[in-house]
CSV table of C-alpha atoms and ligand atoms in Angstrom, one decimal:
chain,number,residue,atom,x,y,z
A,1,UNK,CA,2.2,-6.8,44.7
A,2,UNK,CA,3.5,-5.3,42.3
A,3,UNK,CA,5.2,-6.8,38.2
A,4,UNK,CA,7.2,-6.3,35.3
A,5,UNK,CA,6.6,-6.9,31.7
A,6,UNK,CA,8.2,-6.2,28.6
A,7,UNK,CA,7.2,-6.1,25.3
A,8,UNK,CA,9.2,-5.5,21.3
A,9,UNK,CA,7.4,-5.4,18.1
A,10,UNK,CA,8.9,-4.2,14.2
A,11,UNK,CA,7.2,-3.6,10.8
A,12,UNK,CA,8.3,-3.1,7.8
A,13,UNK,CA,8.8,0.3,6.3
A,14,UNK,CA,7.2,0.7,2.7
A,15,UNK,CA,6.3,3.5,0.4
A,16,UNK,CA,3.0,5.0,0.8
A,17,UNK,CA,1.9,4.3,4.7
A,18,UNK,CA,2.2,7.3,7.3
A,19,UNK,CA,4.9,6.8,9.9
A,20,UNK,CA,3.4,6.6,13.7
A,21,UNK,CA,4.9,6.4,16.5
A,22,UNK,CA,3.6,7.0,19.8
A,23,UNK,CA,1.5,8.1,18.8
A,24,UNK,CA,2.5,10.5,16.8
A,25,UNK,CA,2.1,11.1,13.0
A,26,UNK,CA,6.1,11.1,12.1
A,27,UNK,CA,7.2,13.6,8.9
A,28,UNK,CA,8.7,10.7,6.7
A,29,UNK,CA,9.5,9.1,3.1
A,30,UNK,CA,8.7,5.6,4.1
A,31,UNK,CA,5.9,4.7,6.7
A,32,UNK,CA,5.4,1.3,8.6
A,33,UNK,CA,3.3,-1.9,7.5
A,34,UNK,CA,0.6,-3.0,9.4
A,35,UNK,CA,-3.4,-3.9,9.6
A,36,UNK,CA,-2.9,-0.8,11.9
A,37,UNK,CA,-1.3,2.6,12.0
A,38,UNK,CA,1.6,-0.2,12.6
A,39,UNK,CA,2.8,2.1,15.8
A,40,UNK,CA,5.8,-0.3,16.9
A,41,UNK,CA,6.3,2.1,20.0
A,42,UNK,CA,3.2,1.3,21.0
A,43,UNK,CA,2.6,-2.1,19.8
A,44,UNK,CA,5.3,-3.6,22.1
A,45,UNK,CA,3.2,-1.0,25.1
A,46,UNK,CA,0.6,-2.9,25.1
A,47,UNK,CA,2.9,-6.2,24.9
A,48,UNK,CA,4.3,-5.4,28.3
A,49,UNK,CA,1.5,-4.2,30.2
A,50,UNK,CA,-0.4,-6.9,29.4
A,51,UNK,CA,2.6,-9.3,29.7
A,52,UNK,CA,3.3,-7.5,33.9
A,53,UNK,CA,-0.8,-8.6,34.9
A,54,UNK,CA,-0.5,-11.8,32.9
A,55,UNK,CA,-3.1,-11.0,30.1
A,56,UNK,CA,-1.3,-12.6,27.3
A,57,UNK,CA,-0.2,-11.2,23.9
A,58,UNK,CA,-1.6,-8.0,21.3
A,59,UNK,CA,-2.5,-10.6,18.8
A,60,UNK,CA,-4.8,-12.2,21.2
A,61,UNK,CA,-6.9,-8.9,21.5
A,62,UNK,CA,-7.0,-7.3,18.8
A,63,UNK,CA,-6.4,-10.4,15.8
A,64,UNK,CA,-4.8,-8.9,13.2
A,65,UNK,CA,-6.9,-9.9,10.7
A,66,UNK,CA,-10.4,-8.9,12.8
A,67,UNK,CA,-11.9,-5.9,10.0
A,68,UNK,CA,-12.6,-3.1,13.1
A,69,UNK,CA,-8.3,-3.2,13.7
A,70,UNK,CA,-7.8,-2.5,10.2
A,71,UNK,CA,-5.7,1.1,9.9
A,72,UNK,CA,-6.6,2.0,13.5
A,73,UNK,CA,-5.2,4.0,15.8
A,74,UNK,CA,-2.8,2.0,18.1
A,75,UNK,CA,-3.7,4.8,21.3
A,76,UNK,CA,-7.5,3.4,20.9
A,77,UNK,CA,-5.4,0.0,21.7
A,78,UNK,CA,-3.4,1.6,24.2
A,79,UNK,CA,-6.7,2.9,26.3
A,80,UNK,CA,-8.4,-0.6,26.0
A,81,UNK,CA,-4.9,-2.1,27.6
A,82,UNK,CA,-5.6,0.4,30.3
A,83,UNK,CA,-9.1,-0.6,30.5
A,84,UNK,CA,-8.5,-3.8,31.2
A,85,UNK,CA,-5.5,-3.1,33.6
A,86,UNK,CA,-8.2,-0.8,34.9
A,87,UNK,CA,-10.5,-3.6,36.1
A,88,UNK,CA,-7.8,-5.9,38.0
A,89,UNK,CA,-6.6,-3.2,39.5
A,90,UNK,CA,-3.1,-2.4,38.2
A,91,UNK,CA,-1.1,0.6,38.2
A,92,UNK,CA,1.2,0.9,35.8
A,93,UNK,CA,4.7,2.5,38.2
A,94,UNK,CA,6.6,3.7,35.3
A,95,UNK,CA,7.5,2.8,32.4
A,96,UNK,CA,11.3,2.9,29.8
A,97,UNK,CA,10.8,1.8,26.2
A,98,UNK,CA,13.5,1.9,23.4
A,99,UNK,CA,12.5,2.2,20.1
A,100,UNK,CA,15.6,1.1,17.2
A,101,UNK,CA,15.3,3.9,13.5
A,102,UNK,CA,18.2,4.8,11.6
A,103,UNK,CA,16.0,7.6,10.7
A,104,UNK,CA,14.1,10.1,10.7
A,105,UNK,CA,15.7,11.7,13.1
A,106,UNK,CA,12.9,10.7,16.6
A,107,UNK,CA,14.1,13.6,19.5
A,108,UNK,CA,12.2,16.2,18.6
A,109,UNK,CA,9.2,14.1,19.3
A,110,UNK,CA,9.7,12.2,22.3
A,111,UNK,CA,8.6,14.9,24.2
A,112,UNK,CA,4.6,14.4,22.4
A,113,UNK,CA,5.4,11.1,22.4
A,114,UNK,CA,5.0,11.1,25.9
A,115,UNK,CA,2.1,13.1,26.6
A,116,UNK,CA,-0.1,10.4,24.8
A,117,UNK,CA,0.9,7.5,26.6
A,118,UNK,CA,0.9,10.1,30.0
A,119,UNK,CA,-2.6,10.7,28.5
A,120,UNK,CA,-3.6,7.4,27.5
A,121,UNK,CA,-3.1,5.7,30.8
A,122,UNK,CA,-3.9,8.2,32.9
A,123,UNK,CA,-0.6,8.6,34.8
A,124,UNK,CA,2.2,11.7,35.3
A,125,UNK,CA,4.5,12.0,32.1
A,126,UNK,CA,7.4,11.9,34.5
A,127,UNK,CA,6.9,8.6,34.6
A,128,UNK,CA,7.0,7.8,31.2
A,129,UNK,CA,10.7,7.3,29.2
A,130,UNK,CA,10.5,7.4,25.6
A,131,UNK,CA,14.7,7.1,24.6
A,132,UNK,CA,15.2,6.6,20.5
A,133,UNK,CA,18.5,5.2,18.7
A,134,UNK,CA,20.2,3.8,15.7
A,135,UNK,CA,22.3,0.9,15.6
A,136,UNK,CA,24.7,2.1,13.4
A,137,UNK,CA,23.9,1.1,9.3
A,138,UNK,CA,24.0,-3.0,10.5
A,139,UNK,CA,20.4,-5.3,11.2
A,140,UNK,CA,17.3,-4.4,9.3
A,141,UNK,CA,16.2,-1.6,11.2
A,142,UNK,CA,19.8,-0.6,11.3
A,143,UNK,CA,19.2,-0.8,6.6
A,144,UNK,CA,16.0,1.6,7.1
A,145,UNK,CA,13.7,-2.1,6.8
A,146,UNK,CA,11.8,-1.4,9.1
A,147,UNK,CA,11.9,0.1,12.4
A,148,UNK,CA,11.6,-1.6,16.2
A,149,UNK,CA,10.5,-1.0,19.5
A,150,UNK,CA,10.9,-2.5,23.0
A,151,UNK,CA,9.0,-1.6,26.0
A,152,UNK,CA,9.7,-2.3,30.3
A,153,UNK,CA,6.4,-1.5,32.5
A,154,UNK,CA,6.0,-2.1,36.4
A,155,UNK,CA,2.0,-2.6,37.9
A,156,UNK,CA,1.2,-2.4,41.6
A,157,UNK,CA,-2.0,-3.7,42.5
A,158,UNK,CA,-4.7,-1.7,44.2
A,159,UNK,CA,-6.1,-2.6,47.5
A,160,UNK,CA,-9.8,-4.1,46.5
A,161,UNK,CA,-12.6,-1.9,46.5
A,162,UNK,CA,-14.5,-1.7,49.2
A,163,UNK,CA,-18.0,-3.5,49.4
A,164,UNK,CA,-20.4,-0.5,47.6
A,165,UNK,CA,-17.9,-0.1,45.9
A,166,UNK,CA,-15.2,3.1,47.0
A,167,UNK,CA,-11.2,3.1,47.1
A,168,UNK,CA,-10.5,1.8,50.7
A,169,UNK,CA,-7.4,4.7,50.3
B,201,MG,MG1,3.1,-4.2,15.7
C-alpha cells in the first residue's frame, strides 16, 4: 500500500536569527523567525510525512508554545516523525521539495541538506530531492520578507512483523 503526502511552510525573515534550511546553517544577514530553528524545509517535510501517514500535522505533535521545542533543531523533530512512521511500518519511498527564497543562493547547500535528511530518515540520498527557486521579486518571498518550502513524499507500508517481532521479508 502506498500513500502520498504534501507539506507547506512559510516563515518570516528577521535580523538576529541564524538561517537554517534542511539542517544546514547558511551564512545570511537575516534568519527565519520561529519557536524552533524555523527550518521551513524540514517543517514542510514533516507535514508531508505525517500527512501521508494520516497522522495529523507538525503543530499537533510539536505544539509551538512548548518550552522543549524552543530553538530546537528541526532535525530532531524530523527524527521523531520518522520514528512515528516506523512504528506504523511506513517506509519512505522518495521525497521531493522546493524552497522559495530570493536570497541567499541555495545551490551550494543543497547536497548537504539532502545528506542531512537522508541520514535522519535512514534512506539513500538518491531518494531525497531538493530544489530551490526565486519568485522574480514577486510576493513575500520575492520581497525577502520570508522563505517558504513545499514537500511531497511517497510512503510504502511494510509487511507486518512476524509473531516474534522479526521482519517477514
Ligand atoms: Mg514552521
